[in-house]
Coordinates of C-alpha atoms and ligand atoms in Angstrom, one line a residue:
X142 CA 22.6 33.7 20.0
X143 CA 21.3 30.3 20.7
X144 CA 20.4 27.9 17.5
X145 CA 17.2 26.5 17.4
X146 CA 16.2 23.5 15.8
X147 CA 13.2 22.6 13.3
X148 CA 11.8 19.6 12.1
X149 CA 11.9 18.5 8.4
X150 CA 8.1 17.8 8.6
X151 CA 7.0 21.1 10.0
X152 CA 4.9 19.9 12.6
X153 CA 6.8 19.4 15.8
X154 CA 7.9 21.9 18.1
X155 CA 11.1 23.5 17.7
X156 CA 14.0 22.5 20.2
X157 CA 17.4 23.4 21.3
X158 CA 20.5 21.2 21.2
X159 CA 20.5 19.7 24.5
X160 CA 16.6 18.6 23.6
X161 CA 17.3 18.0 20.2
X162 CA 20.5 15.4 21.4
X163 CA 17.9 13.3 23.3
X164 CA 15.1 13.3 21.2
X165 CA 16.3 11.8 18.2
X166 CA 13.2 11.6 15.9
X167 CA 10.9 14.6 16.2
X168 CA 7.4 14.1 17.3
X169 CA 6.0 14.5 13.6
X170 CA 8.6 11.6 12.3
X171 CA 10.9 14.1 10.8
X172 CA 14.7 15.3 11.7
X173 CA 15.8 17.9 13.6
X174 CA 17.7 20.7 11.5
X175 CA 19.2 24.0 12.6
X176 CA 17.5 26.9 11.5
X177 CA 20.2 29.2 11.8
X178 CA 23.8 27.8 10.2
X179 CA 26.3 29.8 12.2
X180 CA 29.4 30.9 9.9
X181 CA 32.7 29.4 10.4
X182 CA 34.3 30.9 13.4
X183 CA 37.9 32.1 13.1
X184 CA 40.2 29.2 13.7
X185 CA 43.2 31.2 14.6
X186 CA 45.4 29.7 17.6
X187 CA 43.9 26.3 17.2
X188 CA 46.8 24.0 16.8
X189 CA 44.7 20.4 17.4
X190 CA 41.9 18.7 15.9
X191 CA 39.9 18.9 19.5
X192 CA 40.7 22.8 19.5
X193 CA 39.1 23.2 15.9
X194 CA 36.2 20.8 16.8
X195 CA 35.6 22.8 19.9
X196 CA 35.2 26.1 18.2
X197 CA 33.4 24.8 14.9
X198 CA 30.8 22.7 16.9
X199 CA 30.4 25.2 19.9
X200 CA 28.0 28.1 18.2
X201 CA 25.5 24.9 17.6
X202 CA 25.3 24.2 21.3
X203 CA 25.9 27.7 23.0
X204 CA 23.1 28.6 25.6
X205 CA 21.3 25.6 25.0
X206 CA 19.4 24.5 28.1
X207 CA 16.9 22.0 27.2
X208 CA 13.2 22.3 28.3
X209 CA 13.9 21.0 31.9
X210 CA 16.8 23.0 33.4
X211 CA 18.2 26.2 33.4
X212 CA 22.0 25.2 33.4
X213 CA 23.6 25.4 30.0
X214 CA 27.2 23.7 29.2
X215 CA 30.1 25.8 29.7
X216 CA 32.5 26.6 26.7
X217 CA 35.2 25.0 29.0
X218 CA 33.4 21.7 30.1
X219 CA 32.4 21.4 26.3
X220 CA 36.5 21.6 25.3
X221 CA 37.3 19.1 28.0
X222 CA 34.7 16.8 26.5
X223 CA 35.9 17.2 23.1
X224 CA 39.5 16.7 24.2
X225 CA 38.6 13.3 26.0
X226 CA 36.7 12.3 22.9
X227 CA 40.0 12.6 20.7
X228 CA 42.5 11.6 23.1
X229 CA 42.4 7.7 22.5
X230 CA 42.7 8.0 18.7
X231 CA 45.9 6.7 17.4
X232 CA 47.0 9.4 15.2
X233 CA 47.7 12.7 16.8
X234 CA 46.1 14.7 14.1
X235 CA 42.8 12.4 14.5
X236 CA 42.1 12.7 10.8
X237 CA 45.5 12.7 9.0
X238 CA 45.8 13.6 5.6
X239 CA 47.7 11.4 2.8
X240 CA 48.9 12.7 -0.2
X241 CA 48.3 10.7 -3.6
X242 CA 49.4 12.5 -6.0
X243 CA 47.5 14.3 -9.0
X244 CA 46.5 16.8 -6.4
X245 CA 44.4 13.8 -5.0
X246 CA 44.0 13.5 -1.0
X247 CA 43.0 10.8 1.4
X248 CA 41.4 12.0 4.7
X249 CA 41.9 9.1 7.0
X250 CA 38.9 8.8 9.1
X251 CA 39.9 5.6 10.9
X252 CA 42.1 6.1 13.5
X253 CA 39.8 5.7 16.3
X254 CA 38.6 2.7 18.4
X255 CA 36.6 0.9 16.3
X256 CA 38.3 1.6 12.9
X257 CA 35.7 3.6 11.1
X258 CA 34.8 7.0 10.7
X259 CA 31.4 6.9 12.8
X260 CA 34.0 6.8 15.9
X261 CA 34.6 10.2 15.2
X262 CA 31.1 11.3 15.9
X263 CA 30.3 8.8 18.3
X264 CA 33.3 9.2 20.9
X265 CA 31.9 12.8 21.2
X266 CA 28.0 12.4 21.1
X267 CA 28.2 9.3 23.6
X268 CA 29.8 12.0 26.3
X269 CA 27.6 14.5 25.4
X270 CA 24.6 12.3 25.9
X271 CA 26.2 11.2 29.3
X272 CA 26.6 14.6 30.6
X273 CA 23.2 15.7 29.7
X274 CA 21.6 12.8 31.0
X275 CA 23.3 12.8 34.5
X276 CA 22.6 16.5 34.8
X277 CA 18.6 15.9 34.3
X278 CA 19.0 12.5 36.6
X279 CA 17.6 10.6 33.8
X280 CA 18.2 7.2 32.7
X281 CA 17.3 6.3 29.0
X282 CA 17.4 3.3 26.5
X283 CA 19.4 4.3 23.4
X284 CA 18.3 2.3 20.3
X285 CA 20.0 2.1 17.2
X286 CA 20.3 0.2 13.9
X287 CA 23.4 -0.4 12.4
X288 CA 24.5 -1.9 9.1
X289 CA 28.0 -2.7 10.7
X290 CA 29.9 0.1 11.7
X291 CA 27.5 2.3 13.6
X292 CA 27.0 -0.3 16.0
X293 CA 30.3 -0.9 17.2
X294 CA 31.0 2.5 17.4
X295 CA 28.2 3.4 19.3
X296 CA 29.0 0.5 21.7
X297 CA 32.4 1.8 22.2
X298 CA 31.1 5.3 23.0
X299 CA 28.3 4.0 25.4
X300 CA 29.6 1.0 27.2
X301 CA 29.7 1.3 30.9
X302 CA 27.8 4.7 31.0
X303 CA 25.9 4.6 33.8
X304 CA 22.8 7.0 32.4
X305 CA 21.8 4.7 29.7
X306 CA 21.4 1.1 28.1
X307 CA 22.2 0.5 24.4
X308 CA 20.2 -1.3 22.4
X309 CA 21.9 -2.2 18.8
X310 CA 20.2 -4.0 16.1
X311 CA 22.2 -5.5 13.3
X312 CA 21.0 -7.3 10.2
X313 CA 21.7 -11.1 11.1
X314 CA 24.2 -12.6 9.0
X315 CA 24.9 -9.5 7.0
X316 CA 27.8 -7.8 8.8
X317 CA 31.5 -8.8 8.7
X318 CA 32.8 -11.3 11.3
X319 CA 35.1 -8.4 12.3
X320 CA 32.1 -5.9 12.8
X321 CA 30.0 -8.4 14.2
X322 CA 32.5 -9.2 16.7
X323 CA 33.5 -5.6 17.4
X324 CA 29.9 -5.3 18.6
X325 CA 29.2 -8.7 20.3
X326 CA 32.5 -8.9 22.4
X327 CA 31.7 -6.3 24.1
X328 CA 30.9 -7.1 27.8
X329 CA 29.6 -4.1 29.6
X330 CA 26.0 -5.0 31.1
X331 CA 24.5 -1.6 29.3
X332 CA 24.8 -3.2 25.9
X333 CA 22.4 -5.2 24.4
X334 CA 23.1 -6.6 20.9
X335 CA 20.2 -8.0 18.8
X336 CA 20.7 -9.6 15.4
X337 CA 17.4 -9.2 13.4
X338 CA 16.5 -11.7 10.7
X339 CA 16.3 -8.8 8.0
X340 CA 18.0 -6.1 6.2
X341 CA 19.4 -3.1 7.5
X342 CA 16.5 -1.3 6.4
X343 CA 14.4 -3.4 8.6
X344 CA 16.6 -2.7 11.1
X345 CA 16.2 0.9 10.6
X346 CA 12.5 0.9 10.2
X347 CA 12.1 -1.1 13.6
X348 CA 14.1 1.7 15.3
X349 CA 11.6 4.1 13.9
X350 CA 8.8 2.5 15.1
X351 CA 10.3 2.2 18.5
X352 CA 10.2 6.2 18.4
X353 CA 6.7 6.1 17.7
X354 CA 5.6 3.5 19.9
X355 CA 7.5 3.5 23.2
X356 CA 6.0 0.5 24.5
X357 CA 8.8 -1.1 22.3
X358 CA 11.5 0.2 24.7
X359 CA 9.4 0.6 27.8
X360 CA 10.3 4.4 27.7
X361 CA 10.9 7.0 25.6
X362 CA 14.1 5.9 23.5
X363 CA 17.1 8.3 22.7
X364 CA 19.2 7.9 19.4
X365 CA 22.7 7.8 18.5
X366 CA 22.1 6.9 14.7
X367 CA 22.8 9.5 11.9
X368 CA 19.0 10.7 12.5
X369 CA 20.7 12.5 15.8
X370 CA 22.0 15.9 14.5
X371 CA 24.7 16.1 17.0
X372 CA 26.4 13.1 14.7
X373 CA 26.2 15.5 11.9
X374 CA 27.4 18.7 13.5
X375 CA 30.7 16.7 14.9
X376 CA 31.5 15.3 11.3
X377 CA 31.7 19.1 9.8
X378 CA 34.8 19.4 11.8
X379 CA 37.0 16.8 9.4
X380 CA 36.0 18.7 6.4
X381 CA 37.2 22.1 7.9
X382 CA 40.4 20.5 9.0
X383 CA 40.9 18.6 5.8
X384 CA 40.4 21.4 3.4
X385 CA 42.8 23.5 5.8
X386 CA 45.5 21.0 5.3
X387 CA 45.4 21.0 1.5
X388 CA 44.4 24.7 1.0
X389 CA 45.9 26.3 3.6
X390 CA 45.2 29.5 1.8
X391 CA 41.4 28.7 2.0
X392 CA 40.7 28.0 -1.8
X393 CA 38.3 25.5 -3.0
X394 CA 38.6 21.8 -2.6
X395 CA 36.4 18.9 -3.4
X396 CA 35.3 16.0 -1.6
X397 CA 34.4 12.2 -2.5
X398 CA 32.6 10.6 -0.1
X399 CA 31.5 6.9 0.4
X400 CA 27.7 7.2 0.8
X401 CA 25.0 5.1 2.7
X402 CA 22.9 6.9 5.2
X403 CA 23.9 10.4 3.9
X404 CA 25.2 11.5 6.9
X405 CA 28.8 12.1 6.2
X406 CA 28.2 13.8 2.9
X407 CA 25.7 16.1 4.5
X408 CA 28.3 17.0 7.3
X409 CA 30.3 18.3 4.2
X410 CA 27.3 20.0 3.0
X411 CA 26.9 21.9 6.1
X412 CA 30.6 22.8 5.9
X413 CA 30.0 24.5 3.0
X414 CA 26.8 26.1 4.4
X415 CA 29.0 27.6 7.0
X416 CA 31.3 29.1 4.7
X417 CA 34.1 26.8 3.7
X418 CA 35.3 26.8 0.2
X419 CA 33.8 23.7 -1.2
X420 CA 33.6 23.0 -5.2
X421 CA 32.3 19.4 -5.5
X422 CA 30.5 17.0 -3.2
X423 CA 30.7 13.6 -4.7
X424 CA 28.1 11.0 -3.5
X425 CA 29.9 7.8 -4.2
X426 CA 27.4 4.8 -4.0
X427 CA 27.9 1.0 -4.6
X428 CA 25.1 -1.0 -6.5
X429 CA 22.5 0.5 -3.6
X430 CA 22.6 3.5 -5.5
X431 CA 19.3 5.3 -4.8
X432 CA 21.0 8.5 -4.2
X433 CA 22.7 8.1 -7.8
X434 CA 19.7 7.4 -9.7
X435 CA 18.1 10.5 -7.8
X436 CA 20.8 12.9 -9.1
X437 CA 20.1 11.2 -12.6
X438 CA 16.3 11.2 -13.0
X439 CA 14.9 13.5 -10.2
X440 CA 12.8 10.7 -9.0
X441 CA 13.7 8.7 -5.6
X442 CA 12.9 5.1 -6.2
X443 CA 13.8 2.3 -3.5
X444 CA 14.7 -1.2 -5.0
X445 CA 15.7 -4.1 -2.7
X446 CA 18.9 -3.9 -1.1
X447 CA 21.4 -6.0 -2.6
X448 CA 24.5 -6.9 -0.4
X449 CA 27.9 -5.6 -1.9
X450 CA 31.5 -5.5 -0.7
X451 CA 30.6 -2.2 0.8
X452 CA 28.0 -3.4 3.1
X453 CA 27.8 -0.1 5.3
X454 CA 26.6 1.4 2.4
X455 CA 23.8 -1.3 1.8
X456 CA 20.9 1.2 2.2
X457 CA 18.1 2.0 0.0
X458 CA 16.5 4.7 2.2
X459 CA 18.8 7.2 3.4
X460 CA 17.2 8.8 6.2
X461 CA 19.5 12.1 6.0
X462 CA 18.5 13.0 2.8
X463 CA 15.3 14.3 4.2
X464 CA 17.7 17.2 5.7
X465 CA 18.7 18.1 2.4
X466 CA 15.1 17.6 0.9
X467 CA 13.8 20.3 3.7
X468 CA 16.7 22.8 2.6
X469 CA 15.8 22.1 -0.9
X470 CA 12.1 22.7 -0.5
X471 CA 12.7 26.4 1.0
X472 CA 12.2 24.4 4.2
X473 CA 8.4 23.5 3.5
X474 CA 8.0 20.8 6.1
X475 CA 4.1 20.2 4.8
X476 CA 5.4 19.3 1.4
X477 CA 8.4 17.2 2.6
X478 CA 6.0 15.3 4.8
X479 CA 3.7 14.5 1.9
X480 CA 6.8 13.6 -0.5
X481 CA 8.2 11.0 2.4
X482 CA 4.7 9.6 3.0
X483 CA 4.3 9.1 -0.5
X484 CA 7.9 7.4 -0.9
X485 CA 7.3 5.3 1.9
X486 CA 3.8 4.1 0.7
X487 CA 5.0 3.4 -2.9
X488 CA 8.8 3.1 -2.9
X489 CA 8.7 5.9 -5.0
X490 CA 8.3 9.9 -5.3
X491 CA 8.9 12.4 -7.9
X492 CA 10.9 15.4 -6.6
X493 CA 9.5 19.1 -7.9
X494 CA 12.2 20.1 -10.2
X495 CA 13.2 23.1 -8.5
X496 CA 14.4 21.3 -5.7
X497 CA 16.0 18.7 -7.8
X498 CA 17.8 21.5 -9.5
X499 CA 19.0 22.9 -6.4
X500 CA 20.3 19.6 -5.2
X501 CA 22.0 19.0 -8.5
X502 CA 24.0 22.4 -7.9
X503 CA 25.4 20.9 -4.9
X504 CA 26.2 16.8 -5.5
X505 CA 27.1 14.9 -8.3
X506 CA 26.9 11.0 -7.6
X507 CA 28.0 7.7 -9.2
X508 CA 27.7 4.0 -8.9
X509 CA 30.7 1.9 -8.5
X510 CA 29.9 -2.1 -8.9
X511 CA 32.1 -4.8 -6.9
X512 CA 34.5 -5.3 -9.6
X513 CA 35.2 -2.0 -10.2
X514 CA 35.6 -1.7 -6.3
X515 CA 38.2 -4.7 -6.4
X516 CA 40.0 -3.3 -9.2
X517 CA 40.6 0.0 -7.2
X518 CA 42.1 -2.0 -4.2
X519 CA 44.0 -3.7 -6.4
X520 CA 45.4 -0.4 -8.2
X521 CA 46.1 1.7 -5.1
X522 CA 48.0 -1.3 -3.8
X523 CA 50.2 -1.8 -6.8
X524 CA 50.6 2.0 -7.6
X525 CA 50.5 3.6 -4.2
X526 CA 51.8 0.5 -2.1
X527 CA 49.1 0.6 0.6
X528 CA 45.7 -0.9 1.1
X529 CA 42.3 0.7 1.4
X530 CA 38.8 -0.6 2.2
X531 CA 36.2 -1.3 -0.1
X532 CA 34.2 1.6 0.8
X533 CA 37.3 4.2 0.8
X534 CA 37.6 2.2 -3.3
X535 CA 34.1 3.3 -3.9
X536 CA 35.0 6.9 -3.0
X537 CA 38.6 6.6 -4.8
X538 CA 36.7 5.5 -8.1
X539 CA 34.3 8.2 -7.8
X540 CA 36.8 10.9 -7.3
X541 CA 38.6 10.0 -10.4
X542 CA 35.6 9.5 -12.5
X543 CA 33.7 12.6 -11.8
X544 CA 36.2 15.0 -10.9
X545 CA 35.6 18.3 -12.9
X546 CA 38.8 20.5 -12.4
X547 CA 42.3 19.0 -11.8
X548 CA 43.3 22.3 -10.2
X549 CA 41.2 21.9 -7.1
X550 CA 42.3 19.9 -4.8
X551 CA 40.0 16.5 -4.3
X552 CA 39.7 14.8 -1.3
X553 CA 38.5 11.2 -0.9
X554 CA 37.2 10.1 2.7
X555 CA 38.7 7.2 3.9
X556 CA 35.8 5.6 5.9
X557 CA 37.1 2.4 7.3
X558 CA 40.1 0.5 7.8
X559 CA 41.0 -2.4 5.3
X560 CA 41.4 -4.7 8.2
X561 CA 37.7 -4.4 9.0
X562 CA 37.2 -5.9 5.5
X563 CA 39.9 -8.6 4.8
X564 CA 38.5 -10.7 2.8
X565 CA 37.4 -8.4 -0.2
X566 CA 41.1 -6.7 0.4
X567 CA 42.5 -10.3 0.2
X568 CA 40.6 -11.1 -2.8
X569 CA 41.8 -8.1 -4.8
X570 CA 45.3 -7.7 -3.6
X571 CA 46.3 -11.8 -2.3
X572 CA 47.5 -9.5 0.8
X573 CA 45.2 -10.0 4.1
X574 CA 45.6 -6.9 6.1
X575 CA 46.1 -7.7 9.9
X576 CA 44.0 -6.2 12.7
X577 CA 46.0 -3.8 14.8
X578 CA 47.2 -5.1 17.8
X579 CA 44.9 -3.7 20.4
X580 CA 42.1 -5.7 18.1
X581 CA 44.4 -8.9 17.6
X582 CA 42.4 -10.8 20.3
X583 CA 38.9 -10.2 18.6
X584 CA 38.3 -13.9 17.5
X585 CA 39.3 -15.5 20.9
X586 CA 36.7 -13.3 22.7
X587 CA 33.1 -14.6 23.8
X588 CA 30.1 -13.3 21.4
X589 CA 27.0 -11.8 23.4
X590 CA 24.2 -11.5 21.0
X591 CA 20.4 -12.8 20.5
X592 CA 18.9 -13.6 17.1
X593 CA 15.1 -11.9 16.9
X594 CA 12.7 -12.2 14.2
X595 CA 12.1 -9.0 12.0
X596 CA 9.0 -7.6 13.9
X597 CA 8.2 -5.2 16.4
X598 CA 6.7 -7.1 19.0
X599 CA 9.8 -9.9 19.0
X600 CA 12.3 -6.8 19.7
X601 CA 10.1 -5.6 22.5
X602 CA 9.8 -8.9 24.2
X603 CA 14.0 -9.0 23.7
X604 CA 14.3 -5.4 24.9
X605 CA 12.0 -6.1 28.2
X606 CA 13.6 -9.5 29.0
X607 CA 17.1 -7.8 28.6
X608 CA 16.5 -4.9 30.6
X609 CA 14.9 -6.8 33.5
X610 CA 18.0 -8.9 33.4
X611 CA 20.4 -6.3 33.3
X612 CA 19.2 -3.2 35.5
X613 CA 17.4 -3.2 39.0
X614 CA 13.7 -3.0 38.8
X615 CA 12.5 0.6 39.6
X616 CA 11.4 0.6 43.4
X617 CA 8.3 2.5 44.6
X618 CA 6.4 3.4 41.3
Ligands
LIG1095 C1 28.7 4.5 7.5 C2 29.6 4.1 6.8 C3 29.4 4.7 5.4 C4 28.4 5.7 5.1 O1 28.2 6.7 5.8 P1 26.7 7.6 5.9 O2 27.0 8.5 6.6 O3 25.9 6.5 6.3 O4 26.3 8.0 4.4 C5 30.6 4.4 4.4 N1 31.4 3.7 4.9 C6 31.8 3.2 6.1 C7 32.9 2.5 6.3 C8 30.9 3.4 7.0 O5 30.8 2.6 8.3

């Protein structure tokens, strides 16, 4: 059976994985979701993270050829790609589990090349994209918006790949120095950093505009943001390995997930849909708490984005939430399209009671302030003797606050290494976390980026200039 994918707004053709990978946003503005959610495959004989990943992800890909070719990826090719994706991670378990006491565990998602959890999906997605484009003989522009970590993880995953140019928009002055330098010090000529004079939500809107209006990138763009289904599916894996590590008998576990765009915790929800025994899924927010307020009130209401100590979660419009709304609506694309239109037009929308109830049955959420974040970093340092980053600290506070049953193992996802946010960590503990040796020269390297205004025309002009400069002009057409 080959899984097909439908748009959350119900008005775009169903596609298979190979096409969804390249399509990004659906033609009706929706996000692609699997129509059939495959059950968790048996994992006997899997010894490594890569082996589990190949097994868990494969049913979502198997048999997909895309609309343009009659060749499908083989399971062996895919397994090799997965091995290559996770080979360079700094821990042999890829996502190791650390026991904290009180049946509370940390799932460390920070052992990849950019020290944040987005590496886990993007190292694989970069390879999948490159393979698919090479097979089709196509070249694309990948455009993405980043609140910090996506950008560097995407750049690490895409630098030097022949099949694509990568344009990365970040909010000017609103990402940490380490985050910016991880993006802007990469020298590959297919990487283009644009610093937009606006917020992350502005960057995300500009990317959405680029998907609707192909003149901005000059051709149909591809996406590696978490609107790309391949990201979500790659993240299902560590929920499975994390649960297996703390509850080898298959008993239920709970997860606390530092949340911004709702991609990470959505992957946990899909793991549960596949059959993983999950008790609680906790949405941990900073002061940009649109999802927590939704769980409290049943209303979606965006407010202005406020900078926090956990900038990768400074988001008020969580794109991936639309995928959950679609499922909660009973897959009523027209109703989702209406709701999103209302939300976009007025900044608020009332979600039907039945949908709210079904979402509340699966998720709880809480908001964690900057002061509480700093206190938690200090407490963990004092009591456990190690440093955590501000995003992870938000997850820790939420886990302790919302935990229902101490007999169920609680797993908090560590989404960034403390060295990415040294100022907050130093403020909380007096200890400045050092960058790992392989990044120690980050502050000596030259940066490459361009500051652009917060409008589509400025972005289009910058991209046109950059692509003319870096790639040969198309010949003969
Ligand atoms: C991206 C990111 C998050 C938020 O993840 P979502 O999938 O957007 O909810 C949390 N923490 C860190 C460090 C991140 O980079």
